[in-house]
CSV table of C-alpha atoms in Angstrom, one decimal:
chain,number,residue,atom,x,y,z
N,1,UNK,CA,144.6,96.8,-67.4
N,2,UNK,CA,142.6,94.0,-70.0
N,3,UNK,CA,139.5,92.8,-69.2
N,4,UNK,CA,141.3,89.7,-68.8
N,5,UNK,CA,143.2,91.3,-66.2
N,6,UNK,CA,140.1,92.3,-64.4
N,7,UNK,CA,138.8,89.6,-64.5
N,8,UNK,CA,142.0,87.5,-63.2
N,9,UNK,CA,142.2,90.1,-60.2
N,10,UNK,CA,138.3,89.9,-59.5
N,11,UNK,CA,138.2,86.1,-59.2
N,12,UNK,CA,141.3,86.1,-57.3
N,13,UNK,CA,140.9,85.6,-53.5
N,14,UNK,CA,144.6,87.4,-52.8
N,15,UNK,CA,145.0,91.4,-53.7
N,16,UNK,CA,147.5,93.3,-53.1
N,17,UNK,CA,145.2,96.4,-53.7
N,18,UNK,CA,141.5,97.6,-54.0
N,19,UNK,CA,140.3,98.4,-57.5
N,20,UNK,CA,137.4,100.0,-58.6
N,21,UNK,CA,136.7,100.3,-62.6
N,22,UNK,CA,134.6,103.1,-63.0
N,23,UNK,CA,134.4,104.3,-66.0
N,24,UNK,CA,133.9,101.7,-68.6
N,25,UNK,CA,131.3,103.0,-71.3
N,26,UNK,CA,130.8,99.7,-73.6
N,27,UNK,CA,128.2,101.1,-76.5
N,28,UNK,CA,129.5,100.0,-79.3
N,29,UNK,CA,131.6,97.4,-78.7
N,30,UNK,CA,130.6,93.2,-78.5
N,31,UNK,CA,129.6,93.6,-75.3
N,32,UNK,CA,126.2,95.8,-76.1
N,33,UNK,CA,125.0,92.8,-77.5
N,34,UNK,CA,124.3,90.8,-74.0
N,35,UNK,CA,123.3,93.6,-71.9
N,36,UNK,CA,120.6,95.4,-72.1
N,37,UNK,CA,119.0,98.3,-69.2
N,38,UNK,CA,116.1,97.6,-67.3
N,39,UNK,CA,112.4,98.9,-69.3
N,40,UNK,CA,112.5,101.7,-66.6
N,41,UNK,CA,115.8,103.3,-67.2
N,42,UNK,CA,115.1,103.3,-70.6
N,43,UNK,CA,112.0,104.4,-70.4
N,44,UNK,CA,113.8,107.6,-68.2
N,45,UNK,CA,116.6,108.2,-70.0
N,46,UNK,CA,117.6,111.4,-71.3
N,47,UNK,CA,119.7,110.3,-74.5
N,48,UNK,CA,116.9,108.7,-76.1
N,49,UNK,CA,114.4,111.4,-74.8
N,50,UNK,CA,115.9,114.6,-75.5
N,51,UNK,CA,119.1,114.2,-77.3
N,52,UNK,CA,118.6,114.6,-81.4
N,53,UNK,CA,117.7,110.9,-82.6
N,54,UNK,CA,119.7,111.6,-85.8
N,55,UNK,CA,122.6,112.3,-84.0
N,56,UNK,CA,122.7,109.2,-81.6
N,57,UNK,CA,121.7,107.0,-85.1
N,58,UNK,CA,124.4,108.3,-86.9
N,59,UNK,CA,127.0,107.0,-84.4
N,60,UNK,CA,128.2,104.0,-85.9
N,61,UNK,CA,131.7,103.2,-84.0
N,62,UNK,CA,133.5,103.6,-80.6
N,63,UNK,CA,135.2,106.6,-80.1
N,64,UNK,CA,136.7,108.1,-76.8
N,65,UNK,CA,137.7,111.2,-78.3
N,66,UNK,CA,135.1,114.3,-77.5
N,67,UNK,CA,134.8,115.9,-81.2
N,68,UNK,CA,134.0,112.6,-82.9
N,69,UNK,CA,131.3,111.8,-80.4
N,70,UNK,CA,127.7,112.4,-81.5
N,71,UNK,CA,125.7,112.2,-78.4
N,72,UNK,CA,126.3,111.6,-74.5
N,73,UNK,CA,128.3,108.0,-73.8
N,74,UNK,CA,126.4,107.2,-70.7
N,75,UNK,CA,123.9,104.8,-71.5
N,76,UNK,CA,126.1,101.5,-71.9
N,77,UNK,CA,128.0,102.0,-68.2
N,78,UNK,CA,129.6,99.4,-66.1
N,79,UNK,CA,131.2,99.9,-62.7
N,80,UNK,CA,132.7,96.9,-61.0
N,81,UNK,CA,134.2,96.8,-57.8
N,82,UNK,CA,135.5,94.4,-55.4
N,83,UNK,CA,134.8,94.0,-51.6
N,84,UNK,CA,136.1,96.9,-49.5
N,85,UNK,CA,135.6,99.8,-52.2
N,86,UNK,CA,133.3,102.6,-52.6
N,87,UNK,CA,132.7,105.2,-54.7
N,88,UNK,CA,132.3,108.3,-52.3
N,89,UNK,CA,128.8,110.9,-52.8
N,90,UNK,CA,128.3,111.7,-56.1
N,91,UNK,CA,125.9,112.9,-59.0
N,92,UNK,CA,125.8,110.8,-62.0
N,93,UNK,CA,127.0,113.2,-65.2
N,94,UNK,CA,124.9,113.4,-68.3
N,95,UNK,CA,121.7,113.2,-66.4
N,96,UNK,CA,121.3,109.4,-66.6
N,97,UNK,CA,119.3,107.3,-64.1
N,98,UNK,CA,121.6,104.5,-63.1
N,99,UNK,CA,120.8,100.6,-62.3
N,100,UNK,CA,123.1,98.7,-60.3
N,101,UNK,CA,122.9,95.1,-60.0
N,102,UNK,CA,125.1,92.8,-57.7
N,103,UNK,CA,126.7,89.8,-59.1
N,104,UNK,CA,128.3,88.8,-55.6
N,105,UNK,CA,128.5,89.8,-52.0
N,106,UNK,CA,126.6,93.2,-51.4
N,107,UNK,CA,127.0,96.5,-51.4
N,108,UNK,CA,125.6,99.4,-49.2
N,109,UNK,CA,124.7,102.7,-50.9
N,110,UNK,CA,123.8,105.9,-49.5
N,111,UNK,CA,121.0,108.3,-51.1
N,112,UNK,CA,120.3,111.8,-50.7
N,113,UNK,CA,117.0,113.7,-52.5
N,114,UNK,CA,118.3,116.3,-55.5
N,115,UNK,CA,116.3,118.8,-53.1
N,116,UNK,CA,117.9,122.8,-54.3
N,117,UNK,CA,119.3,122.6,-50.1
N,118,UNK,CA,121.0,119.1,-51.1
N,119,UNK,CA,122.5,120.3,-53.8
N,120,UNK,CA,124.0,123.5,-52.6
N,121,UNK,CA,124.9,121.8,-49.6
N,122,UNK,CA,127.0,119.1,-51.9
N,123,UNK,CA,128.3,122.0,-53.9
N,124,UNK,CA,130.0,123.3,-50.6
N,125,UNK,CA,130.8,120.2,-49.2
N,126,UNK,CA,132.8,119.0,-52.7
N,127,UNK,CA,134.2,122.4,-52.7
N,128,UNK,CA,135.6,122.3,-49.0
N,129,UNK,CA,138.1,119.6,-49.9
N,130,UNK,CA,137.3,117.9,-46.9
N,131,UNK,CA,135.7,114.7,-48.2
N,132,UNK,CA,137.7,112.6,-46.2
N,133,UNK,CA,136.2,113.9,-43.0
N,134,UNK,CA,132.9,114.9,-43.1
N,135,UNK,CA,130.8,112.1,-44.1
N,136,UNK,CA,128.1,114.0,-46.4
N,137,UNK,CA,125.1,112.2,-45.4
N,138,UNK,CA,125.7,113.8,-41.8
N,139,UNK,CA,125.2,117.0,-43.2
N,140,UNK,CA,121.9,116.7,-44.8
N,141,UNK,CA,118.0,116.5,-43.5
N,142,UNK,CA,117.6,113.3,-45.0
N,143,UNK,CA,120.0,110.2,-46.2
N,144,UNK,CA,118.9,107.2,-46.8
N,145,UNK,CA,120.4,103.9,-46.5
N,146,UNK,CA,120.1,100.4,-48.7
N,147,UNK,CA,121.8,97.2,-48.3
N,148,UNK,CA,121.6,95.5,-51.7
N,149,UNK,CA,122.0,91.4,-52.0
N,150,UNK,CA,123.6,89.0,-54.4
N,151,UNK,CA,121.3,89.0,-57.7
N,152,UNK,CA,119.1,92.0,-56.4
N,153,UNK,CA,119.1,95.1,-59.3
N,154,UNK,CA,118.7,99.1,-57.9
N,155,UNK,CA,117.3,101.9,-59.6
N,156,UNK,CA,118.8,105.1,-58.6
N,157,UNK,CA,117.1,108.3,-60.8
N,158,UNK,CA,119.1,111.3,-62.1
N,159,UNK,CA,120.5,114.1,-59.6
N,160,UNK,CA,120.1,111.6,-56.7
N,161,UNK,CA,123.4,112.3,-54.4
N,162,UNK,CA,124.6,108.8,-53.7
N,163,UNK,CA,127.6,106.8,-52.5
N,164,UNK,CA,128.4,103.3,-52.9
N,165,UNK,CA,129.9,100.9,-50.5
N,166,UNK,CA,130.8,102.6,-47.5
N,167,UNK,CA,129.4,101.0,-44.3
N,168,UNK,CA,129.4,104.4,-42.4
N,169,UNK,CA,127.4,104.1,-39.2
């Protein structure tokens, strides 16, 4: 699917389906140049901190393809999703803090503490295959919940367990 596409099914008030475009890494491409991350998350992130400078300089072009890439694409991430989907409990990869901000509508999200029980805990519960019926936050000491509002912006920092738009109760 195009951007255009997308963006057709996005403004349209008639799907046939839900879709939910998770993985669109943009760094180095024209759209880098109007978005930019929130002071904090890039105060936090890993890429710049830790990852070889030279390395992340010296990647001058897009690339998909592993043994041409020069550090970690997951600084430039965008998720878009209509009404209806989620994204179930997860852990962001690369060890990036995420921001989320909410063009329209709202979106609930669910949040569990990186805690060493948590983890394991997820570890089994990703491993059971049972996803579809055990809601994780059930199973752990503490989940939080957050409601998030046209035009608000979220910071969620790396290894947080979260999920994103289920209304569980």
């Amino acid at each position: 699917m195009t951007m255009k596409e997308w963006v057709k099914y996005y403004e349209s008030s008639q799907r046939d389906k839900l879709l939910n475009v998770i993985s669109l890494e943009f760094s180095h491409t024209k759209l880098e140049n109007y978005i930019e991350s929130p002071k904090l998350v890039r105060e936090l992130d890993w890429v710049d901190k830790v990852w070889p400078q030279h390395l992340k300089q010296s990647q001058t072009e897009s690339t998909n393809i592993i043994d041409d890439m020069k550090y970690p694409k997951v600084q430039k991430y965008c998720l878009m999703s209509v009404k209806g989907c989620y994204t179930d409990f997860h852990i962001d990869f690369g060890g990036t803090s995420v921001w989320y901000h909410i063009l329209h509508g709202r979106k609930v999200f669910w949040l569990i503490p990186p805690t060493e029980t948590n983890i394991q805990l997820y570890e089994q519960w990703v491993l059971s295959g049972k996803q579809s019926d055990v809601f994780f936050g059930d199973t752990v000491d503490e989940c939080g919940r957050i409601e998030l509002e046209e035009g608000w912006t979220f910071f969620i920092p790396t290894g947080w367990i979260h999920e994103i738009g289920r209304a569980h109760v």
